[in-house]
């Protein structure tokens, strides 16, 4: 089945700097890649997603890039703010699975220091 | 407005005492999921319903069952909770479809504690 690896496991940046989180996946037929932000004790919240027919997508300070050949995708957060501190999960939709099953990465703890 | 609603937010039960967690949605999505999330880990899919079709993950213990009486509601039943079942339980919904590339929307979760 699909396997998603996420790096780094923790990331500390200074407020205003950029943060980059990378994920690799194993199923070359995977076609959907969401990113979720989860604050402590709260639900995972979809912040951006990308489909396999697109190489890059941007929403204000957040962008995601997808390299299908290399089977990796990355989350870029610019001008980080303290409220960006959270756990971020990448995921990939496995085409080998029935329905819309997502396989999650292990998560990245992002700390933005003010 | 909350679109995926989980009740209760916190549930305490005794070791071995059956417990039911509930999830409702106002999105009219045809797919509903139950995840288990333990501290510092990614959500782990237990099972999902695609319309009325139930799909169990291979490693989901038999102790966990689910019911979906209609489009809007889905229940997670834990027949005999053990200490290892203490976790956050997350419900999510999405549209279905051939391509399956639709976002999943999560509820706020139910934190289950076992005494």
PDB file of C-alpha atoms in Angstrom:
ATOM      1  CA  UNK A   1       0.000   0.000   0.000  1.00  0.00           C
ATOM      2  CA  UNK A   2       0.845   3.684   0.036  1.00  0.00           C
ATOM      3  CA  UNK A   3       3.571   4.874   2.386  1.00  0.00           C
ATOM      4  CA  UNK A   4       4.119   8.542   3.260  1.00  0.00           C
ATOM      5  CA  UNK A   5       7.263   9.821   4.939  1.00  0.00           C
ATOM      6  CA  UNK A   6       7.409  13.319   6.405  1.00  0.00           C
ATOM      7  CA  UNK A   7      10.428  15.422   7.394  1.00  0.00           C
ATOM      8  CA  UNK A   8      11.482  17.014   9.608  1.00  0.00           C
ATOM      9  CA  UNK A   9       9.704  15.725  12.707  1.00  0.00           C
ATOM     10  CA  UNK A  10      10.272  19.058  14.465  1.00  0.00           C
ATOM     11  CA  UNK A  11      11.052  22.473  13.035  1.00  0.00           C
ATOM     12  CA  UNK A  12      11.835  25.670  14.891  1.00  0.00           C
ATOM     13  CA  UNK A  13      11.941  28.978  13.037  1.00  0.00           C
ATOM     14  CA  UNK A  14      12.141  32.611  13.980  1.00  0.00           C
ATOM     15  CA  UNK A  15       9.031  34.690  13.460  1.00  0.00           C
ATOM     16  CA  UNK A  16       9.080  36.114   9.938  1.00  0.00           C
ATOM     17  CA  UNK A  17      11.223  33.328   8.511  1.00  0.00           C
ATOM     18  CA  UNK A  18       9.993  30.667   6.107  1.00  0.00           C
ATOM     19  CA  UNK A  19       9.243  27.065   6.998  1.00  0.00           C
ATOM     20  CA  UNK A  20       9.375  24.103   4.639  1.00  0.00           C
ATOM     21  CA  UNK A  21       8.049  20.609   5.356  1.00  0.00           C
ATOM     22  CA  UNK A  22       8.635  17.780   2.900  1.00  0.00           C
ATOM     23  CA  UNK A  23       6.806  14.528   2.250  1.00  0.00           C
ATOM     24  CA  UNK A  24       7.525  11.617  -0.037  1.00  0.00           C
ATOM     25  CA  UNK A  25       5.056   8.984  -1.151  1.00  0.00           C
ATOM     26  CA  UNK A  26       5.394   5.549  -2.691  1.00  0.00           C
ATOM     27  CA  UNK A  27       2.328   5.063  -4.903  1.00  0.00           C
ATOM     28  CA  UNK A  28       3.021   6.757  -8.221  1.00  0.00           C
ATOM     29  CA  UNK A  29      -0.712   6.704  -9.015  1.00  0.00           C
ATOM     30  CA  UNK A  30      -1.676   8.769  -5.944  1.00  0.00           C
ATOM     31  CA  UNK A  31      -3.650  11.777  -7.098  1.00  0.00           C
ATOM     32  CA  UNK A  32      -4.501  13.939  -4.095  1.00  0.00           C
ATOM     33  CA  UNK A  33      -2.272  15.484  -1.433  1.00  0.00           C
ATOM     34  CA  UNK A  34      -3.774  17.509   1.423  1.00  0.00           C
ATOM     35  CA  UNK A  35      -2.019  19.258   4.289  1.00  0.00           C
ATOM     36  CA  UNK A  36      -3.594  19.508   7.723  1.00  0.00           C
ATOM     37  CA  UNK A  37      -2.746  21.780  10.641  1.00  0.00           C
ATOM     38  CA  UNK A  38      -3.563  20.542  14.116  1.00  0.00           C
ATOM     39  CA  UNK A  39      -3.290  22.721  17.187  1.00  0.00           C
ATOM     40  CA  UNK A  40      -3.046  21.080  20.582  1.00  0.00           C
ATOM     41  CA  UNK A  41      -6.331  19.430  21.542  1.00  0.00           C
ATOM     42  CA  UNK A  42      -8.071  20.512  18.356  1.00  0.00           C
ATOM     43  CA  UNK A  43      -9.162  18.873  15.155  1.00  0.00           C
ATOM     44  CA  UNK A  44      -6.974  18.564  12.076  1.00  0.00           C
ATOM     45  CA  UNK A  45      -7.832  21.457   9.828  1.00  0.00           C
ATOM     46  CA  UNK A  46      -7.288  21.356   6.074  1.00  0.00           C
ATOM     47  CA  UNK A  47      -5.049  24.274   5.119  1.00  0.00           C
ATOM     48  CA  UNK A  48      -4.241  23.500   1.511  1.00  0.00           C
ATOM     49  CA  UNK A  49      -4.410  20.612  -0.916  1.00  0.00           C
ATOM     50  CA  UNK A  50      -3.125  19.812  -4.381  1.00  0.00           C
ATOM     51  CA  UNK A  51      -4.210  17.389  -7.044  1.00  0.00           C
ATOM     52  CA  UNK A  52      -1.879  15.484  -9.292  1.00  0.00           C
ATOM     53  CA  UNK A  53      -2.632  17.540 -12.391  1.00  0.00           C
ATOM     54  CA  UNK A  54      -1.142  20.661 -10.775  1.00  0.00           C
ATOM     55  CA  UNK A  55       2.481  21.369  -9.842  1.00  0.00           C
ATOM     56  CA  UNK A  56       2.007  24.226  -7.421  1.00  0.00           C
ATOM     57  CA  UNK A  57      -0.759  25.920  -5.483  1.00  0.00           C
ATOM     58  CA  UNK A  58      -0.637  29.014  -3.337  1.00  0.00           C
ATOM     59  CA  UNK A  59      -2.979  30.533  -0.773  1.00  0.00           C
ATOM     60  CA  UNK A  60      -1.656  33.735   0.797  1.00  0.00           C
ATOM     61  CA  UNK A  61       1.351  32.717   2.934  1.00  0.00           C
ATOM     62  CA  UNK A  62       0.963  29.014   2.273  1.00  0.00           C
ATOM     63  CA  UNK A  63       2.046  27.132  -0.832  1.00  0.00           C
ATOM     64  CA  UNK A  64       2.355  23.514  -1.801  1.00  0.00           C
ATOM     65  CA  UNK A  65       4.529  22.088  -4.572  1.00  0.00           C
ATOM     66  CA  UNK A  66       4.242  18.647  -6.103  1.00  0.00           C
ATOM     67  CA  UNK A  67       6.905  16.743  -8.024  1.00  0.00           C
ATOM     68  CA  UNK A  68       5.239  13.639  -9.443  1.00  0.00           C
ATOM     69  CA  UNK A  69       8.417  12.305 -11.000  1.00  0.00           C
ATOM     70  CA  UNK A  70      10.263  12.330  -7.707  1.00  0.00           C
ATOM     71  CA  UNK A  71       7.091  11.494  -5.750  1.00  0.00           C
ATOM     72  CA  UNK A  72       7.421  14.256  -3.240  1.00  0.00           C
ATOM     73  CA  UNK A  73       5.440  17.298  -2.197  1.00  0.00           C
ATOM     74  CA  UNK A  74       6.268  20.164   0.111  1.00  0.00           C
ATOM     75  CA  UNK A  75       4.508  22.739   2.243  1.00  0.00           C
ATOM     76  CA  UNK A  76       5.962  26.237   2.291  1.00  0.00           C
ATOM     77  CA  UNK A  77       4.922  28.811   4.875  1.00  0.00           C
ATOM     78  CA  UNK A  78       6.318  32.313   4.407  1.00  0.00           C
ATOM     79  CA  UNK A  79       6.485  35.134   6.954  1.00  0.00           C
ATOM     80  CA  UNK A  80       5.749  32.739   9.788  1.00  0.00           C
ATOM     81  CA  UNK A  81       3.790  33.963  12.788  1.00  0.00           C
ATOM     82  CA  UNK A  82       3.473  32.537  16.315  1.00  0.00           C
ATOM     83  CA  UNK A  83      -0.047  31.332  15.490  1.00  0.00           C
ATOM     84  CA  UNK A  84       1.448  29.067  12.831  1.00  0.00           C
ATOM     85  CA  UNK A  85       2.865  26.938  15.659  1.00  0.00           C
ATOM     86  CA  UNK A  86       1.122  23.562  15.451  1.00  0.00           C
ATOM     87  CA  UNK A  87       1.549  20.021  14.183  1.00  0.00           C
ATOM     88  CA  UNK A  88       1.340  19.710  10.411  1.00  0.00           C
ATOM     89  CA  UNK A  89       0.386  16.473   8.681  1.00  0.00           C
ATOM     90  CA  UNK A  90       0.762  15.684   5.018  1.00  0.00           C
ATOM     91  CA  UNK A  91      -1.298  12.940   3.417  1.00  0.00           C
ATOM     92  CA  UNK A  92      -1.688  11.149   0.121  1.00  0.00           C
ATOM     93  CA  UNK A  93      -4.736   9.489  -1.323  1.00  0.00           C
ATOM     94  CA  UNK A  94      -3.942   5.907  -2.124  1.00  0.00           C
ATOM     95  CA  UNK A  95      -5.452   4.759  -5.405  1.00  0.00           C
ATOM     96  CA  UNK A  96      -4.981   1.171  -4.338  1.00  0.00           C
ATOM     97  CA  UNK A  97      -7.553   1.642  -1.638  1.00  0.00           C
ATOM     98  CA  UNK A  98     -11.290   1.777  -1.921  1.00  0.00           C
ATOM     99  CA  UNK A  99     -12.918   5.167  -1.756  1.00  0.00           C
ATOM    100  CA  UNK A 100     -11.061   8.175  -0.515  1.00  0.00           C
ATOM    101  CA  UNK A 101      -8.643   6.721   2.008  1.00  0.00           C
ATOM    102  CA  UNK A 102      -5.780   8.992   3.026  1.00  0.00           C
ATOM    103  CA  UNK A 103      -2.406   7.813   4.237  1.00  0.00           C
ATOM    104  CA  UNK A 104      -0.892  10.330   6.658  1.00  0.00           C
ATOM    105  CA  UNK A 105       2.682  11.261   7.328  1.00  0.00           C
ATOM    106  CA  UNK A 106       3.913  11.114  10.912  1.00  0.00           C
ATOM    107  CA  UNK A 107       3.610  14.869  11.418  1.00  0.00           C
ATOM    108  CA  UNK A 108       5.909  17.858  11.915  1.00  0.00           C
ATOM    109  CA  UNK A 109       5.856  19.972  15.059  1.00  0.00           C
ATOM    110  CA  UNK A 110       6.411  23.571  13.950  1.00  0.00           C
ATOM    111  CA  UNK A 111       7.456  26.109  16.558  1.00  0.00           C
ATOM    112  CA  UNK A 112       7.606  29.751  15.593  1.00  0.00           C
ATOM    113  CA  UNK A 113       9.662  31.752  18.059  1.00  0.00           C
ATOM    114  CA  UNK A 114       8.830  35.392  18.545  1.00  0.00           C
TER     115      UNK A 114
ATOM    116  CA  UNK B   1     -20.948  26.739  12.228  1.00  0.00           C
ATOM    117  CA  UNK B   2     -19.700  23.265  13.013  1.00  0.00           C
ATOM    118  CA  UNK B   3     -20.324  20.953  10.076  1.00  0.00           C
ATOM    119  CA  UNK B   4     -19.011  17.731  11.592  1.00  0.00           C
ATOM    120  CA  UNK B   5     -20.214  17.431  15.152  1.00  0.00           C
ATOM    121  CA  UNK B   6     -18.935  14.920  17.643  1.00  0.00           C
ATOM    122  CA  UNK B   7     -20.479  14.139  20.992  1.00  0.00           C
ATOM    123  CA  UNK B   8     -19.413  14.084  23.663  1.00  0.00           C
ATOM    124  CA  UNK B   9     -16.147  16.042  23.571  1.00  0.00           C
ATOM    125  CA  UNK B  10     -14.850  14.108  26.561  1.00  0.00           C
ATOM    126  CA  UNK B  11     -15.885  10.611  27.561  1.00  0.00           C
ATOM    127  CA  UNK B  12     -14.756   8.655  30.566  1.00  0.00           C
ATOM    128  CA  UNK B  13     -15.572   4.976  30.845  1.00  0.00           C
ATOM    129  CA  UNK B  14     -14.496   2.056  32.925  1.00  0.00           C
ATOM    130  CA  UNK B  15     -12.255  -0.730  31.757  1.00  0.00           C
ATOM    131  CA  UNK B  16     -14.432  -3.233  29.898  1.00  0.00           C
ATOM    132  CA  UNK B  17     -17.588  -1.097  29.916  1.00  0.00           C
ATOM    133  CA  UNK B  18     -19.062  -0.546  26.425  1.00  0.00           C
ATOM    134  CA  UNK B  19     -19.036   2.986  25.127  1.00  0.00           C
ATOM    135  CA  UNK B  20     -20.519   4.681  22.065  1.00  0.00           C
ATOM    136  CA  UNK B  21     -19.235   7.820  20.411  1.00  0.00           C
ATOM    137  CA  UNK B  22     -21.382   9.738  17.964  1.00  0.00           C
ATOM    138  CA  UNK B  23     -20.799  11.872  14.908  1.00  0.00           C
ATOM    139  CA  UNK B  24     -23.221  13.889  12.834  1.00  0.00           C
ATOM    140  CA  UNK B  25     -22.695  16.030   9.753  1.00  0.00           C
ATOM    141  CA  UNK B  26     -24.564  18.764   7.930  1.00  0.00           C
ATOM    142  CA  UNK B  27     -22.479  18.545   4.751  1.00  0.00           C
ATOM    143  CA  UNK B  28     -24.497  15.734   3.167  1.00  0.00           C
ATOM    144  CA  UNK B  29     -21.260  13.930   2.396  1.00  0.00           C
ATOM    145  CA  UNK B  30     -21.605  10.297   1.453  1.00  0.00           C
ATOM    146  CA  UNK B  31     -18.338   9.138   3.021  1.00  0.00           C
ATOM    147  CA  UNK B  32     -17.762   9.096   6.773  1.00  0.00           C
ATOM    148  CA  UNK B  33     -14.605   8.002   8.556  1.00  0.00           C
ATOM    149  CA  UNK B  34     -13.504   7.133  12.083  1.00  0.00           C
ATOM    150  CA  UNK B  35      -9.928   7.729  13.118  1.00  0.00           C
ATOM    151  CA  UNK B  36      -8.063   7.013  16.318  1.00  0.00           C
ATOM    152  CA  UNK B  37      -5.346   9.479  17.271  1.00  0.00           C
ATOM    153  CA  UNK B  38      -2.928   8.972  20.124  1.00  0.00           C
ATOM    154  CA  UNK B  39      -0.654  11.629  21.500  1.00  0.00           C
ATOM    155  CA  UNK B  40       1.978  12.904  19.057  1.00  0.00           C
ATOM    156  CA  UNK B  41       0.840  10.514  16.329  1.00  0.00           C
ATOM    157  CA  UNK B  42      -0.965  10.840  13.033  1.00  0.00           C
ATOM    158  CA  UNK B  43      -4.643   9.910  12.827  1.00  0.00           C
ATOM    159  CA  UNK B  44      -5.087   6.186  12.242  1.00  0.00           C
ATOM    160  CA  UNK B  45      -8.057   5.128  10.131  1.00  0.00           C
ATOM    161  CA  UNK B  46     -10.257   2.537  11.821  1.00  0.00           C
ATOM    162  CA  UNK B  47     -12.967   2.209   9.172  1.00  0.00           C
ATOM    163  CA  UNK B  48     -15.104   4.205   6.813  1.00  0.00           C
ATOM    164  CA  UNK B  49     -18.519   4.119   5.231  1.00  0.00           C
ATOM    165  CA  UNK B  50     -18.921   4.841   1.541  1.00  0.00           C
ATOM    166  CA  UNK B  51     -22.678   5.416   1.483  1.00  0.00           C
ATOM    167  CA  UNK B  52     -23.908   2.294   3.258  1.00  0.00           C
ATOM    168  CA  UNK B  53     -20.883   0.199   2.403  1.00  0.00           C
ATOM    169  CA  UNK B  54     -18.726  -0.485   5.439  1.00  0.00           C
ATOM    170  CA  UNK B  55     -14.953  -0.732   4.962  1.00  0.00           C
ATOM    171  CA  UNK B  56     -12.892  -2.030   7.843  1.00  0.00           C
ATOM    172  CA  UNK B  57      -9.134  -1.537   8.034  1.00  0.00           C
ATOM    173  CA  UNK B  58      -7.265  -4.825   8.297  1.00  0.00           C
ATOM    174  CA  UNK B  59      -5.634  -3.925  11.604  1.00  0.00           C
ATOM    175  CA  UNK B  60      -8.706  -2.505  13.338  1.00  0.00           C
ATOM    176  CA  UNK B  61      -9.411  -4.634  16.428  1.00  0.00           C
ATOM    177  CA  UNK B  62     -12.696  -6.559  16.552  1.00  0.00           C
ATOM    178  CA  UNK B  63     -13.458  -4.581  19.699  1.00  0.00           C
ATOM    179  CA  UNK B  64     -14.319  -1.599  17.486  1.00  0.00           C
ATOM    180  CA  UNK B  65     -17.544  -1.514  15.521  1.00  0.00           C
ATOM    181  CA  UNK B  66     -19.481   1.142  13.684  1.00  0.00           C
ATOM    182  CA  UNK B  67     -23.021   1.929  12.638  1.00  0.00           C
ATOM    183  CA  UNK B  68     -24.360   4.385  10.128  1.00  0.00           C
ATOM    184  CA  UNK B  69     -28.149   4.506  10.386  1.00  0.00           C
ATOM    185  CA  UNK B  70     -28.478   7.332   7.846  1.00  0.00           C
ATOM    186  CA  UNK B  71     -26.395   9.782   5.809  1.00  0.00           C
ATOM    187  CA  UNK B  72     -26.012  12.247   8.652  1.00  0.00           C
ATOM    188  CA  UNK B  73     -25.046  10.036  11.588  1.00  0.00           C
ATOM    189  CA  UNK B  74     -22.298   7.575  12.328  1.00  0.00           C
ATOM    190  CA  UNK B  75     -21.460   5.823  15.599  1.00  0.00           C
ATOM    191  CA  UNK B  76     -18.337   4.205  16.949  1.00  0.00           C
ATOM    192  CA  UNK B  77     -18.948   1.388  19.431  1.00  0.00           C
ATOM    193  CA  UNK B  78     -16.155   0.063  21.598  1.00  0.00           C
ATOM    194  CA  UNK B  79     -17.407  -3.164  23.085  1.00  0.00           C
ATOM    195  CA  UNK B  80     -14.869  -3.744  25.843  1.00  0.00           C
ATOM    196  CA  UNK B  81     -12.509  -0.785  26.160  1.00  0.00           C
ATOM    197  CA  UNK B  82      -9.012  -1.495  27.334  1.00  0.00           C
ATOM    198  CA  UNK B  83      -6.440   0.943  28.668  1.00  0.00           C
ATOM    199  CA  UNK B  84      -4.812   1.017  25.242  1.00  0.00           C
ATOM    200  CA  UNK B  85      -7.988   2.412  23.716  1.00  0.00           C
ATOM    201  CA  UNK B  86      -7.599   5.728  25.502  1.00  0.00           C
ATOM    202  CA  UNK B  87      -7.182   8.223  22.664  1.00  0.00           C
ATOM    203  CA  UNK B  88      -8.780  11.011  20.686  1.00  0.00           C
ATOM    204  CA  UNK B  89     -11.387   9.657  18.266  1.00  0.00           C
ATOM    205  CA  UNK B  90     -11.928  11.771  15.198  1.00  0.00           C
ATOM    206  CA  UNK B  91     -14.813  11.600  12.774  1.00  0.00           C
ATOM    207  CA  UNK B  92     -14.378  12.959   9.259  1.00  0.00           C
ATOM    208  CA  UNK B  93     -16.513  13.264   6.151  1.00  0.00           C
ATOM    209  CA  UNK B  94     -15.927  13.767   2.463  1.00  0.00           C
ATOM    210  CA  UNK B  95     -17.654  13.562  -0.853  1.00  0.00           C
ATOM    211  CA  UNK B  96     -17.085  10.293  -2.641  1.00  0.00           C
ATOM    212  CA  UNK B  97     -16.488   9.846  -6.331  1.00  0.00           C
ATOM    213  CA  UNK B  98     -14.456   7.879  -8.820  1.00  0.00           C
ATOM    214  CA  UNK B  99     -11.332   9.990  -8.471  1.00  0.00           C
ATOM    215  CA  UNK B 100     -11.555  10.114  -4.698  1.00  0.00           C
ATOM    216  CA  UNK B 101      -9.684  13.397  -4.522  1.00  0.00           C
ATOM    217  CA  UNK B 102     -12.045  15.245  -2.225  1.00  0.00           C
ATOM    218  CA  UNK B 103     -11.058  16.909   1.050  1.00  0.00           C
ATOM    219  CA  UNK B 104     -11.873  15.287   4.355  1.00  0.00           C
ATOM    220  CA  UNK B 105     -13.437  17.513   6.999  1.00  0.00           C
ATOM    221  CA  UNK B 106     -12.813  16.582  10.618  1.00  0.00           C
ATOM    222  CA  UNK B 107     -14.908  17.028  13.708  1.00  0.00           C
ATOM    223  CA  UNK B 108     -13.468  18.308  16.971  1.00  0.00           C
ATOM    224  CA  UNK B 109     -13.040  14.776  18.274  1.00  0.00           C
ATOM    225  CA  UNK B 110     -13.987  12.886  21.409  1.00  0.00           C
ATOM    226  CA  UNK B 111     -11.253  12.331  23.949  1.00  0.00           C
ATOM    227  CA  UNK B 112     -11.812   8.941  25.554  1.00  0.00           C
ATOM    228  CA  UNK B 113     -10.350   8.107  28.945  1.00  0.00           C
ATOM    229  CA  UNK B 114     -10.429   4.642  30.477  1.00  0.00           C
ATOM    230  CA  UNK B 115     -10.463   4.192  34.244  1.00  0.00           C
TER     231      UNK B 115
END
